[in-house]
Amino acid sequence: MTSVEEPARPGERIRDAARTRAEILDVATREFSRAGYDGARVDEIAARTRTTKRMIYYYFGGKEQLFTAVLERAYGVIREAEQQLDVDHLDPVAAIRRLAELTFDHHERHPDFIRLVGIENIHGAEHIAASEELGRMGSPALDVIRRILAAGQESGLFTADVDAVDLHAMISSFCFFRVSNRHTFGALFGRDLVDPGRREHYRAMLGDMVIAYLTAERAADR
Amino acid sequence: MTSVEEPARPGERIRDAARTRAEILDVATREFSRAGYDGARVDEIAARTRTTKRMIYYYFGGKEQLFTAVLERAYGVIREAEQQLDVDHLDPVAAIRRLAELTFDHHERHPDFIRLVGIENIHGAEHIAASEELGRMGSPALDVIRRILAAGQESGLFTADVDAVDLHAMISSFCFFRVSNRHTFGALFGRDLVDPGRREHYRAMLGDMVIAYLTAERAADR
DNA sequence: TAGCTAACGTACTGGTTCGTACATTAGTGA
DNA sequence: TCACTAATGTACGAACCAGTACGTTAGCTA
């Protein structure tokens, strides 16, 4: 709780639909990611906003739709980051490493997003299913991976028999787990996966792993 | 809901503390993993049991402690599976693959466990921290990994500079993500990571990935 | 077989929480 | 400047839900 909280200066009570809506989304993101869907309290979200609970229902309709809106925005952010990705000038190995690092960095910077996705999975992705926006929004990362993979496989550099979706799963799993399972992993094995001092180590480890997998000589080791 | 539910035959109303306790744990595991901690209903757990809500409080004390007991049992199961692991007669490469496959299989067979761990992470692992049992119970898998890693590194087979905890994180992340993020991943990318038809593919992919990482020639590719 | 206790059941309560009915005001277009 | 609508605030209700007070019975032991 920030000690300096605006004591509702009457002069500043200006109507601004966009700002109110955005502020609700900000606070809701924090509250949902803090406590989970059922643990989150609509009253608590309202209290941390400069507006009232009435507005949440006015703009979003209900708790369920609010959560969906929060998810939509969170996914929008990562999609935007992925669209910035420009690796076509790099060789396949460097390009894949760059892509993995971008994924790594985004997960690191957005623990709230990770938690929201975890929560959504507990609820069977029903909000994603209910959202038109999330349904039709593709994944720029996937397109990038597809191009890199094609180049790498054509040149013979990449020997692994994977497609873009599976490679994306491989990269995401490491980045996601490191953040999502930080607490149980730390409690059970005594190692903080998100310790800043180990950040570079894990970032390099991810790249090494993916590249080793893609470029390994496939022997009869099965 | 199973249609054939025992209509409380009065003759069978026998007292059996152990059975009652175990039944509560079974049902609670399902309910918590279905709905999350706050989404789970104590009344619902009681209703699906042959006993009443009163007994939950009699045996466990409260919802919080019940969840902790559920977690303790779930972690106990995986620890037991890991203890069965006997790979000392295998060469390091085969041993690592076997270990990865066992981890893979356990995650596949226990989606409830995965969900519980996800839920516990949303709550900052506070129940693990509150549990003596979970605190002092180590990880047999870690010991195994340590031995294999030492052997592989000594023989020069393994070139990667990892320790057992990090390698365990790498293996777990893939196995965990595949189950935990099944729903969002499926909804967004149209691929079911737990499709039985792709099971062998992913199992092999995990082993290939880990072994490629461990045995790669470390060039100046950074 | 009497009595004692662990095991079990019923019915209720107090607080919480999502959602809404009703009232009000800022800003905009005619 | 007047009226109309989008935006906002207040107060409340109804359902839900964790937890408990109180009462009962099975089965063991002396």
Short mmCIF file of C-alpha atoms (C1' of nucleotides) in Angstrom, two decimals:
data_model
loop_
_atom_site.label_atom_id
_atom_site.label_comp_id
_atom_site.label_asym_id
_atom_site.label_seq_id
_atom_site.Cartn_x
_atom_site.Cartn_y
_atom_site.Cartn_z
CA MET A 1 0.00 0.00 0.00
CA THR A 2 1.54 3.26 -1.08
CA SER A 3 1.44 5.71 1.77
CA VAL A 4 0.87 8.70 -0.46
CA GLU A 5 -2.60 8.03 -1.77
CA GLU A 6 -4.57 10.74 -3.48
CA PRO A 7 -7.25 11.90 -1.06
CA ALA A 8 -9.72 12.39 -3.90
CA ARG A 9 -9.02 15.99 -4.73
CA PRO A 10 -12.41 17.21 -5.92
CA GLY A 11 -10.94 19.38 -8.68
CA GLU A 12 -9.45 16.37 -10.44
CA ARG A 13 -12.63 14.35 -10.68
CA ILE A 14 -12.67 14.47 -14.45
CA ARG A 15 -14.55 12.06 -16.64
CA ASP A 16 -12.26 10.01 -18.80
CA ALA A 17 -13.65 6.73 -19.98
CA ALA A 18 -10.40 5.51 -21.52
CA ARG A 19 -8.34 6.25 -18.45
CA THR A 20 -10.86 4.69 -16.08
CA ARG A 21 -11.08 1.57 -18.20
CA ALA A 22 -7.30 1.30 -18.42
CA GLU A 23 -6.85 1.82 -14.72
CA ILE A 24 -9.34 -0.92 -13.92
CA LEU A 25 -7.45 -3.26 -16.26
CA ASP A 26 -4.13 -2.43 -14.61
CA VAL A 27 -5.38 -3.07 -11.13
CA ALA A 28 -7.32 -6.16 -12.16
CA THR A 29 -4.20 -7.61 -13.76
CA ARG A 30 -2.36 -7.32 -10.50
CA GLU A 31 -5.22 -8.61 -8.39
CA PHE A 32 -5.99 -11.65 -10.58
CA SER A 33 -2.35 -12.57 -10.89
CA ARG A 34 -1.90 -12.17 -7.16
CA ALA A 35 -4.78 -14.33 -6.01
CA GLY A 36 -6.06 -16.37 -8.94
CA TYR A 37 -9.48 -16.04 -10.50
CA ASP A 38 -11.58 -17.11 -7.54
CA GLY A 39 -9.21 -15.60 -5.01
CA ALA A 40 -9.41 -12.19 -6.66
CA ARG A 41 -11.96 -9.81 -5.16
CA VAL A 42 -13.94 -7.41 -7.28
CA ASP A 43 -14.28 -5.11 -4.27
CA GLU A 44 -10.52 -5.13 -3.83
CA ILE A 45 -9.94 -4.19 -7.46
CA ALA A 46 -12.44 -1.35 -7.11
CA ALA A 47 -10.82 -0.13 -3.90
CA ARG A 48 -7.40 0.15 -5.55
CA THR A 49 -8.87 2.16 -8.39
CA ARG A 50 -9.78 5.82 -8.38
CA THR A 51 -13.29 4.74 -9.34
CA THR A 52 -15.89 2.37 -7.91
CA LYS A 53 -17.06 -1.17 -8.36
CA ARG A 54 -20.01 0.08 -10.33
CA MET A 55 -17.64 1.06 -13.12
CA ILE A 56 -16.20 -2.42 -13.43
CA TYR A 57 -19.65 -3.71 -14.22
CA TYR A 58 -20.36 -0.69 -16.41
CA TYR A 59 -17.30 -1.27 -18.60
CA PHE A 60 -16.78 -5.00 -18.48
CA GLY A 61 -20.05 -6.57 -17.45
CA GLY A 62 -18.74 -8.86 -14.75
CA LYS A 63 -15.79 -10.56 -13.13
CA GLU A 64 -15.56 -13.20 -15.83
CA GLN A 65 -15.44 -10.70 -18.69
CA LEU A 66 -12.99 -8.55 -16.76
CA PHE A 67 -10.62 -11.47 -16.50
CA THR A 68 -11.00 -12.13 -20.21
CA ALA A 69 -10.16 -8.50 -20.95
CA VAL A 70 -7.10 -8.73 -18.72
CA LEU A 71 -5.96 -11.83 -20.61
CA GLU A 72 -6.55 -10.20 -23.97
CA ARG A 73 -4.38 -7.27 -23.08
CA ALA A 74 -1.61 -9.43 -21.61
CA TYR A 75 -1.45 -11.58 -24.74
CA GLY A 76 -1.51 -8.44 -26.83
CA VAL A 77 1.66 -7.23 -25.15
CA ILE A 78 3.66 -10.35 -25.96
CA ARG A 79 2.38 -10.39 -29.50
CA GLU A 80 3.60 -6.84 -29.93
CA ALA A 81 7.03 -7.73 -28.58
CA GLU A 82 7.23 -10.63 -30.99
CA GLN A 83 6.35 -8.36 -33.88
CA GLN A 84 9.42 -6.25 -33.14
CA LEU A 85 11.54 -9.30 -33.79
CA ASP A 86 13.82 -8.85 -36.78
CA VAL A 87 16.16 -11.76 -37.31
CA ASP A 88 15.97 -12.32 -41.05
CA HIS A 89 19.43 -10.91 -41.55
CA LEU A 90 20.99 -13.39 -39.10
CA ASP A 91 22.13 -16.91 -39.80
CA PRO A 92 19.76 -19.59 -38.49
CA VAL A 93 21.77 -20.39 -35.38
CA ALA A 94 22.08 -16.77 -34.30
CA ALA A 95 18.47 -16.14 -35.22
CA ILE A 96 17.18 -18.96 -33.08
CA ARG A 97 19.30 -17.84 -30.17
CA ARG A 98 17.97 -14.31 -30.52
CA LEU A 99 14.40 -15.56 -30.61
CA ALA A 100 14.94 -17.72 -27.55
CA GLU A 101 16.45 -14.78 -25.71
CA LEU A 102 13.54 -12.53 -26.57
CA THR A 103 11.12 -15.14 -25.24
CA PHE A 104 13.27 -15.54 -22.15
CA ASP A 105 13.37 -11.80 -21.55
CA HIS A 106 9.65 -11.34 -21.99
CA HIS A 107 8.83 -14.05 -19.50
CA GLU A 108 11.31 -12.58 -17.06
CA ARG A 109 9.84 -9.10 -17.41
CA HIS A 110 6.21 -10.17 -17.14
CA PRO A 111 5.68 -12.52 -14.21
CA ASP A 112 2.08 -11.30 -13.97
CA PHE A 113 1.47 -12.57 -17.48
CA ILE A 114 2.88 -15.98 -16.57
CA ARG A 115 0.63 -16.21 -13.56
CA LEU A 116 -2.42 -15.23 -15.58
CA VAL A 117 -1.68 -17.94 -18.11
CA GLY A 118 -1.25 -20.43 -15.29
CA ILE A 119 -4.57 -19.41 -13.85
CA GLU A 120 -6.25 -19.63 -17.23
CA ASN A 121 -4.93 -23.16 -17.63
CA ILE A 122 -6.40 -24.20 -14.31
CA HIS A 123 -9.71 -23.06 -15.71
CA GLY A 124 -9.29 -25.01 -18.93
CA ALA A 125 -8.65 -21.95 -21.11
CA GLU A 126 -12.36 -21.23 -21.09
CA HIS A 127 -11.83 -17.47 -21.29
CA ILE A 128 -9.58 -17.76 -24.31
CA ALA A 129 -12.22 -19.95 -25.91
CA ALA A 130 -14.83 -17.29 -25.16
CA SER A 131 -12.74 -14.48 -26.62
CA GLU A 132 -12.96 -13.72 -30.32
CA GLU A 133 -9.92 -11.48 -30.13
CA LEU A 134 -7.68 -14.17 -28.64
CA GLY A 135 -8.95 -16.74 -31.07
CA ARG A 136 -8.00 -14.93 -34.24
CA MET A 137 -4.80 -13.37 -33.00
CA GLY A 138 -2.01 -15.51 -34.33
CA SER A 139 1.55 -15.71 -33.14
CA PRO A 140 4.26 -13.68 -34.85
CA ALA A 141 6.86 -15.78 -33.07
CA LEU A 142 5.56 -18.85 -34.82
CA ASP A 143 5.98 -17.26 -38.23
CA VAL A 144 9.52 -16.26 -37.37
CA ILE A 145 10.38 -19.74 -36.13
CA ARG A 146 8.93 -21.23 -39.30
CA ARG A 147 11.20 -19.10 -41.47
CA ILE A 148 14.34 -19.75 -39.42
CA LEU A 149 13.63 -23.45 -39.29
CA ALA A 150 13.12 -23.67 -43.03
CA ALA A 151 16.41 -21.86 -43.70
CA GLY A 152 18.30 -23.97 -41.18
CA GLN A 153 16.92 -27.26 -42.42
CA GLU A 154 17.48 -26.41 -46.06
CA SER A 155 21.11 -25.51 -45.47
CA GLY A 156 21.63 -28.74 -43.58
CA LEU A 157 22.61 -26.88 -40.44
CA PHE A 158 19.57 -28.09 -38.54
CA THR A 159 19.23 -31.83 -38.37
CA ALA A 160 16.36 -32.12 -35.93
CA ASP A 161 12.97 -33.15 -37.20
CA VAL A 162 10.76 -30.57 -35.50
CA ASP A 163 8.19 -28.12 -36.66
CA ALA A 164 7.71 -24.54 -35.48
CA VAL A 165 4.95 -25.28 -32.98
CA ASP A 166 6.96 -27.94 -31.16
CA LEU A 167 10.08 -25.81 -31.09
CA HIS A 168 8.04 -22.96 -29.70
CA ALA A 169 6.73 -25.29 -27.00
CA MET A 170 10.29 -26.32 -26.15
CA ILE A 171 11.51 -22.75 -25.80
CA SER A 172 8.42 -21.56 -23.95
CA SER A 173 8.42 -24.44 -21.51
CA PHE A 174 11.81 -23.51 -20.11
CA CYS A 175 11.07 -19.78 -19.95
CA PHE A 176 7.63 -20.35 -18.49
CA PHE A 177 8.59 -22.94 -15.89
CA ARG A 178 11.44 -20.85 -14.58
CA VAL A 179 8.99 -18.12 -13.61
CA SER A 180 5.79 -20.05 -12.95
CA ASN A 181 7.35 -22.70 -10.73
CA ARG A 182 9.78 -20.42 -9.02
CA HIS A 183 8.20 -20.81 -5.61
CA THR A 184 7.72 -24.56 -5.35
CA PHE A 185 11.07 -25.20 -7.00
CA GLY A 186 12.78 -22.83 -4.63
CA ALA A 187 11.07 -24.30 -1.59
CA LEU A 188 11.87 -27.90 -2.55
CA PHE A 189 15.33 -27.60 -4.08
CA GLY A 190 16.64 -24.45 -2.45
CA ARG A 191 17.43 -22.67 -5.68
CA ASP A 192 15.80 -19.46 -6.86
CA LEU A 193 15.42 -19.82 -10.62
CA VAL A 194 14.76 -16.10 -10.95
CA ASP A 195 17.77 -14.94 -8.96
CA PRO A 196 19.26 -12.05 -11.00
CA GLY A 197 22.72 -13.48 -10.40
CA ARG A 198 21.80 -16.61 -12.34
CA ARG A 199 19.90 -14.83 -15.09
CA GLU A 200 22.67 -14.89 -17.69
CA HIS A 201 23.45 -18.48 -16.88
CA TYR A 202 19.90 -19.60 -17.63
CA ARG A 203 19.60 -17.39 -20.66
CA ALA A 204 22.70 -18.97 -22.15
CA MET A 205 21.58 -22.43 -21.07
CA LEU A 206 18.33 -22.06 -22.98
CA GLY A 207 20.11 -20.98 -26.17
CA ASP A 208 22.71 -23.74 -25.86
CA MET A 209 20.01 -26.30 -25.33
CA VAL A 210 17.89 -25.31 -28.31
CA ILE A 211 20.86 -25.03 -30.66
CA ALA A 212 22.37 -28.28 -29.47
CA TYR A 213 19.06 -29.97 -30.12
CA LEU A 214 18.66 -28.48 -33.58
CA THR A 215 22.20 -29.11 -34.75
CA ALA A 216 23.05 -32.44 -33.09
CA GLU A 217 24.26 -35.26 -35.30
CA ARG A 218 21.43 -37.72 -35.17
CA ALA A 219 23.08 -41.01 -34.34
CA ALA A 220 21.35 -44.27 -33.48
CA ASP A 221 21.22 -43.19 -29.88
CA ARG A 222 17.69 -44.39 -29.42
CA MET B 1 -20.95 -37.60 -11.42
CA THR B 2 -21.17 -41.37 -11.41
CA SER B 3 -24.76 -42.41 -11.85
CA VAL B 4 -24.41 -45.39 -9.56
CA GLU B 5 -23.96 -43.75 -6.21
CA GLU B 6 -24.33 -45.73 -3.04
CA PRO B 7 -27.65 -44.78 -1.44
CA ALA B 8 -26.14 -45.00 2.02
CA ARG B 9 -26.96 -48.58 2.84
CA PRO B 10 -27.41 -48.48 6.61
CA GLY B 11 -25.75 -51.86 7.11
CA GLU B 12 -22.45 -50.58 5.70
CA ARG B 13 -22.13 -47.57 7.95
CA ILE B 14 -18.95 -48.85 9.55
CA ARG B 15 -16.43 -46.72 11.36
CA ASP B 16 -13.04 -46.67 9.70
CA ALA B 17 -10.90 -43.67 10.43
CA ALA B 18 -8.17 -44.54 7.92
CA ARG B 19 -10.59 -45.12 5.07
CA THR B 20 -12.55 -41.95 5.78
CA ARG B 21 -9.38 -39.88 5.93
CA ALA B 22 -8.09 -41.38 2.70
CA GLU B 23 -11.40 -40.87 0.94
CA ILE B 24 -11.45 -37.21 1.93
CA LEU B 25 -7.92 -36.83 0.56
CA ASP B 26 -8.87 -38.48 -2.72
CA VAL B 27 -11.89 -36.30 -3.27
CA ALA B 28 -10.09 -33.16 -2.11
CA THR B 29 -7.26 -33.82 -4.57
CA ARG B 30 -9.74 -33.88 -7.41
CA GLU B 31 -11.68 -30.85 -6.21
CA PHE B 32 -8.64 -28.65 -5.56
CA SER B 33 -7.03 -29.59 -8.84
CA ARG B 34 -10.31 -28.97 -10.64
CA ALA B 35 -11.04 -25.52 -9.29
CA GLY B 36 -7.94 -24.14 -7.60
CA TYR B 37 -7.60 -23.39 -3.91
CA ASP B 38 -10.19 -20.62 -3.66
CA GLY B 39 -12.43 -22.15 -6.28
CA ALA B 40 -12.62 -25.45 -4.39
CA ARG B 41 -15.61 -25.86 -2.09
CA VAL B 42 -15.38 -27.65 1.20
CA ASP B 43 -19.07 -28.50 0.94
CA GLU B 44 -18.49 -30.01 -2.48
CA ILE B 45 -15.67 -32.19 -1.19
CA ALA B 46 -17.88 -33.34 1.66
CA ALA B 47 -20.77 -34.08 -0.68
CA ARG B 48 -18.63 -36.35 -2.87
CA THR B 49 -17.48 -38.25 0.17
CA ARG B 50 -19.39 -40.91 2.07
CA THR B 51 -18.95 -38.75 5.16
CA THR B 52 -19.76 -35.16 6.08
CA LYS B 53 -18.05 -31.80 6.21
CA ARG B 54 -17.69 -32.16 9.94
CA MET B 55 -15.16 -34.93 9.36
CA ILE B 56 -12.95 -32.76 7.18
CA TYR B 57 -12.55 -30.39 10.10
CA TYR B 58 -12.24 -33.31 12.50
CA TYR B 59 -9.34 -34.87 10.60
CA PHE B 60 -7.61 -31.93 8.98
CA GLY B 61 -8.57 -28.83 10.89
CA GLY B 62 -9.51 -26.64 7.97
CA LYS B 63 -9.40 -26.01 4.26
CA GLU B 64 -5.83 -24.75 4.37
CA GLN B 65 -4.49 -27.79 6.18
CA LEU B 66 -6.50 -30.07 3.94
CA PHE B 67 -4.79 -28.58 0.89
CA THR B 68 -1.42 -29.02 2.55
CA ALA B 69 -2.20 -32.68 3.25
CA VAL B 70 -3.25 -33.13 -0.38
CA LEU B 71 0.04 -31.62 -1.54
CA GLU B 72 2.06 -33.78 0.83
CA ARG B 73 0.51 -36.93 -0.50
CA ALA B 74 0.92 -35.87 -4.13
CA TYR B 75 4.62 -35.11 -3.65
CA GLY B 76 5.00 -38.38 -1.78
CA VAL B 77 3.82 -40.29 -4.83
CA ILE B 78 6.40 -38.80 -7.16
CA ARG B 79 9.16 -39.27 -4.64
CA GLU B 80 8.23 -42.94 -4.42
CA ALA B 81 8.34 -43.30 -8.20
CA GLU B 82 11.75 -41.69 -8.26
CA GLN B 83 13.01 -44.09 -5.64
CA GLN B 84 12.21 -47.02 -7.95
CA LEU B 85 14.67 -45.56 -10.43
CA ASP B 86 17.60 -47.88 -11.03
CA VAL B 87 19.94 -46.64 -13.71
CA ASP B 88 23.35 -47.22 -12.19
CA HIS B 89 24.02 -50.11 -14.54
CA LEU B 90 23.42 -47.95 -17.63
CA ASP B 91 25.89 -45.72 -19.42
CA PRO B 92 25.37 -42.01 -18.73
CA VAL B 93 23.55 -41.28 -21.98
CA ALA B 94 21.09 -44.12 -21.57
CA ALA B 95 20.70 -43.34 -17.89
CA ILE B 96 19.78 -39.73 -18.54
CA ARG B 97 17.31 -40.73 -21.19
CA ARG B 98 15.71 -43.21 -18.83
CA LEU B 99 15.46 -40.61 -16.11
CA ALA B 100 13.91 -38.09 -18.49
CA GLU B 101 11.41 -40.67 -19.64
CA LEU B 102 10.42 -41.54 -16.11
CA THR B 103 9.84 -37.87 -15.36
CA PHE B 104 7.89 -37.54 -18.58
CA ASP B 105 5.72 -40.54 -17.76
CA HIS B 106 4.98 -39.42 -14.25
CA HIS B 107 3.83 -36.01 -15.39
CA GLU B 108 1.69 -37.59 -18.06
CA ARG B 109 0.07 -39.96 -15.61
CA HIS B 110 -0.61 -37.36 -12.91
CA PRO B 111 -2.19 -34.25 -14.37
CA ASP B 112 -3.85 -33.61 -11.00
CA PHE B 113 -0.42 -33.32 -9.42
CA ILE B 114 0.67 -30.83 -12.06
CA ARG B 115 -2.38 -28.69 -11.43
CA LEU B 116 -1.84 -28.79 -7.68
CA VAL B 117 1.73 -27.61 -8.10
CA GLY B 118 0.54 -24.84 -10.38
CA ILE B 119 -2.00 -23.78 -7.80
CA GLU B 120 0.59 -23.89 -5.06
CA ASN B 121 2.84 -21.62 -7.11
CA ILE B 122 0.09 -19.08 -7.52
CA HIS B 123 -0.03 -19.00 -3.75
CA GLY B 124 3.70 -18.54 -3.38
CA ALA B 125 4.37 -22.08 -2.11
CA GLU B 126 3.10 -21.03 1.30
CA HIS B 127 1.71 -24.49 2.07
CA ILE B 128 5.00 -26.18 1.28
CA ALA B 129 6.70 -23.67 3.53
CA ALA B 130 4.21 -24.49 6.29
CA SER B 131 4.73 -28.24 5.95
CA GLU B 132 7.50 -29.94 7.88
CA GLU B 133 7.07 -33.11 5.87
CA LEU B 134 7.57 -31.38 2.52
CA GLY B 135 10.50 -29.41 3.83
CA ARG B 136 12.65 -32.32 4.88
CA MET B 137 11.68 -34.68 2.07
CA GLY B 138 14.50 -34.51 -0.44
CA SER B 139 14.45 -35.56 -4.05
CA PRO B 140 15.70 -38.99 -5.06
CA ALA B 141 15.77 -37.80 -8.66
CA LEU B 142 18.34 -35.18 -7.77
CA ASP B 143 20.65 -37.77 -6.26
CA VAL B 144 20.35 -39.91 -9.35
CA ILE B 145 21.04 -36.98 -11.65
CA ARG B 146 24.06 -36.06 -9.59
CA ARG B 147 25.56 -39.53 -10.00
CA ILE B 148 24.87 -39.75 -13.72
CA LEU B 149 26.22 -36.27 -14.30
CA ALA B 150 29.41 -37.01 -12.40
CA ALA B 151 29.99 -40.17 -14.39
CA GLY B 152 29.27 -38.49 -17.71
CA GLN B 153 31.43 -35.50 -17.02
CA GLU B 154 34.31 -37.57 -15.74
CA SER B 155 34.32 -39.77 -18.83
CA GLY B 156 34.28 -36.69 -21.02
CA LEU B 157 30.98 -37.75 -22.60
CA PHE B 158 29.15 -34.79 -21.14
CA THR B 159 30.58 -31.45 -22.06
CA ALA B 160 27.89 -29.17 -20.67
CA ASP B 161 28.58 -27.18 -17.56
CA VAL B 162 25.43 -27.87 -15.55
CA ASP B 163 24.69 -29.15 -12.12
CA ALA B 164 21.97 -31.56 -11.12
CA VAL B 165 19.45 -28.95 -9.99
CA ASP B 166 19.58 -27.05 -13.28
CA LEU B 167 19.35 -30.20 -15.33
CA HIS B 168 16.37 -31.27 -13.26
CA ALA B 169 14.77 -27.90 -13.98
CA MET B 170 15.37 -28.36 -17.69
CA ILE B 171 13.79 -31.80 -17.79
CA SER B 172 10.91 -30.85 -15.53
CA SER B 173 10.09 -27.69 -17.41
CA PHE B 174 9.33 -29.55 -20.61
CA CYS B 175 7.33 -32.31 -18.89
CA PHE B 176 5.46 -29.86 -16.70
CA PHE B 177 4.64 -27.32 -19.39
CA ARG B 178 3.28 -29.93 -21.73
CA VAL B 179 0.61 -30.85 -19.18
CA SER B 180 0.12 -27.60 -17.29
CA ASN B 181 -0.21 -25.39 -20.37
CA ARG B 182 -2.09 -27.87 -22.44
CA HIS B 183 -5.25 -25.79 -22.60
CA THR B 184 -3.91 -22.33 -23.44
CA PHE B 185 -1.38 -23.80 -25.85
CA GLY B 186 -4.05 -25.83 -27.55
CA ALA B 187 -6.42 -22.90 -27.78
CA LEU B 188 -3.80 -20.53 -29.18
CA PHE B 189 -1.75 -22.80 -31.44
CA GLY B 190 -4.22 -25.52 -32.27
CA ARG B 191 -2.04 -28.35 -31.08
CA ASP B 192 -2.86 -30.68 -28.21
CA LEU B 193 0.43 -31.37 -26.46
CA VAL B 194 -1.10 -34.31 -24.61
CA ASP B 195 -2.58 -36.01 -27.66
CA PRO B 196 -1.75 -39.72 -27.22
CA GLY B 197 -0.76 -39.87 -30.87
CA ARG B 198 2.07 -37.43 -30.25
CA ARG B 199 3.17 -38.91 -26.97
CA GLU B 200 6.12 -40.91 -28.29
CA HIS B 201 7.21 -37.98 -30.39
CA TYR B 202 7.47 -35.69 -27.38
CA ARG B 203 9.03 -38.35 -25.21
CA ALA B 204 11.79 -38.83 -27.75
CA MET B 205 12.11 -35.09 -28.29
CA LEU B 206 12.77 -34.54 -24.59
CA GLY B 207 15.47 -37.21 -24.48
CA ASP B 208 17.09 -35.96 -27.69
CA MET B 209 17.09 -32.43 -26.37
CA VAL B 210 18.69 -33.25 -23.04
CA ILE B 211 21.32 -35.51 -24.53
CA ALA B 212 22.15 -33.09 -27.33
CA TYR B 213 22.62 -30.39 -24.72
CA LEU B 214 24.82 -32.52 -22.50
CA THR B 215 27.01 -33.93 -25.28
CA ALA B 216 27.27 -31.00 -27.68
CA GLU B 217 30.72 -29.83 -28.70
CA ARG B 218 31.00 -26.49 -27.05
CA ALA B 219 32.14 -24.20 -29.82
CA ALA B 220 32.48 -20.43 -29.66
CA ASP B 221 28.87 -20.09 -30.66
CA ARG B 222 28.19 -17.38 -28.15
"C1'" DT C 1 -22.12 -55.56 30.13
"C1'" DA C 2 -21.29 -51.04 31.51
"C1'" DG C 3 -19.00 -47.20 30.41
"C1'" DC C 4 -15.88 -44.56 27.83
"C1'" DT C 5 -14.04 -42.39 23.86
"C1'" DA C 6 -13.09 -42.03 18.99
"C1'" DA C 7 -15.80 -41.36 15.13
"C1'" DC C 8 -19.59 -39.48 13.05
"C1'" DG C 9 -24.05 -36.48 11.83
"C1'" DT C 10 -27.23 -32.21 11.81
"C1'" DA C 11 -28.27 -27.77 11.76
"C1'" DC C 12 -26.93 -23.39 11.96
"C1'" DT C 13 -24.30 -18.74 11.82
"C1'" DG C 14 -21.63 -14.87 10.77
"C1'" DG C 15 -19.15 -12.83 7.54
"C1'" DT C 16 -18.13 -12.28 2.86
"C1'" DT C 17 -18.83 -11.19 -2.03
"C1'" DC C 18 -20.82 -10.69 -6.59
"C1'" DG C 19 -23.99 -8.07 -8.54
"C1'" DT C 20 -27.68 -4.28 -9.00
"C1'" DA C 21 -31.37 -0.62 -8.14
"C1'" DC C 22 -31.40 3.94 -7.84
"C1'" DA C 23 -29.52 8.53 -7.80
"C1'" DT C 24 -26.34 12.06 -9.74
"C1'" DT C 25 -23.28 14.88 -12.60
"C1'" DA C 26 -20.09 16.08 -16.49
"C1'" DG C 27 -19.77 17.15 -21.01
"C1'" DT C 28 -21.65 17.56 -25.71
"C1'" DG C 29 -24.47 18.65 -29.61
"C1'" DA C 30 -28.55 21.23 -31.25
"C1'" DT D 1 -28.13 27.45 -22.95
"C1'" DC D 2 -30.80 23.57 -22.75
"C1'" DA D 3 -31.50 18.98 -22.99
"C1'" DC D 4 -29.69 14.54 -23.52
"C1'" DT D 5 -26.54 10.85 -22.79
"C1'" DA D 6 -22.27 8.83 -21.19
"C1'" DA D 7 -20.06 8.37 -17.06
"C1'" DT D 8 -20.00 8.01 -12.21
"C1'" DG D 9 -21.33 7.26 -7.15
"C1'" DT D 10 -24.10 5.13 -3.06
"C1'" DA D 11 -26.34 1.83 -0.76
"C1'" DC D 12 -28.05 -2.49 -0.45
"C1'" DG D 13 -29.50 -7.45 -1.09
"C1'" DA D 14 -29.30 -12.29 -1.77
"C1'" DA D 15 -26.57 -16.13 -2.13
"C1'" DC D 16 -22.80 -18.46 -0.78
"C1'" DC D 17 -19.46 -20.62 2.15
"C1'" DA D 18 -15.97 -21.68 5.82
"C1'" DG D 19 -16.36 -23.03 10.12
"C1'" DT D 20 -18.80 -24.62 14.65
"C1'" DA D 21 -22.13 -25.85 18.60
"C1'" DC D 22 -24.32 -29.56 19.87
"C1'" DG D 23 -25.95 -34.12 19.73
"C1'" DT D 24 -25.38 -39.28 18.62
"C1'" DT D 25 -23.47 -43.97 18.03
"C1'" DA D 26 -20.07 -47.69 17.19
"C1'" DG D 27 -16.95 -50.45 19.10
"C1'" DC D 28 -13.41 -51.43 22.44
"C1'" DT D 29 -11.95 -52.39 27.21
"C1'" DA D 30 -12.20 -53.33 32.04
#
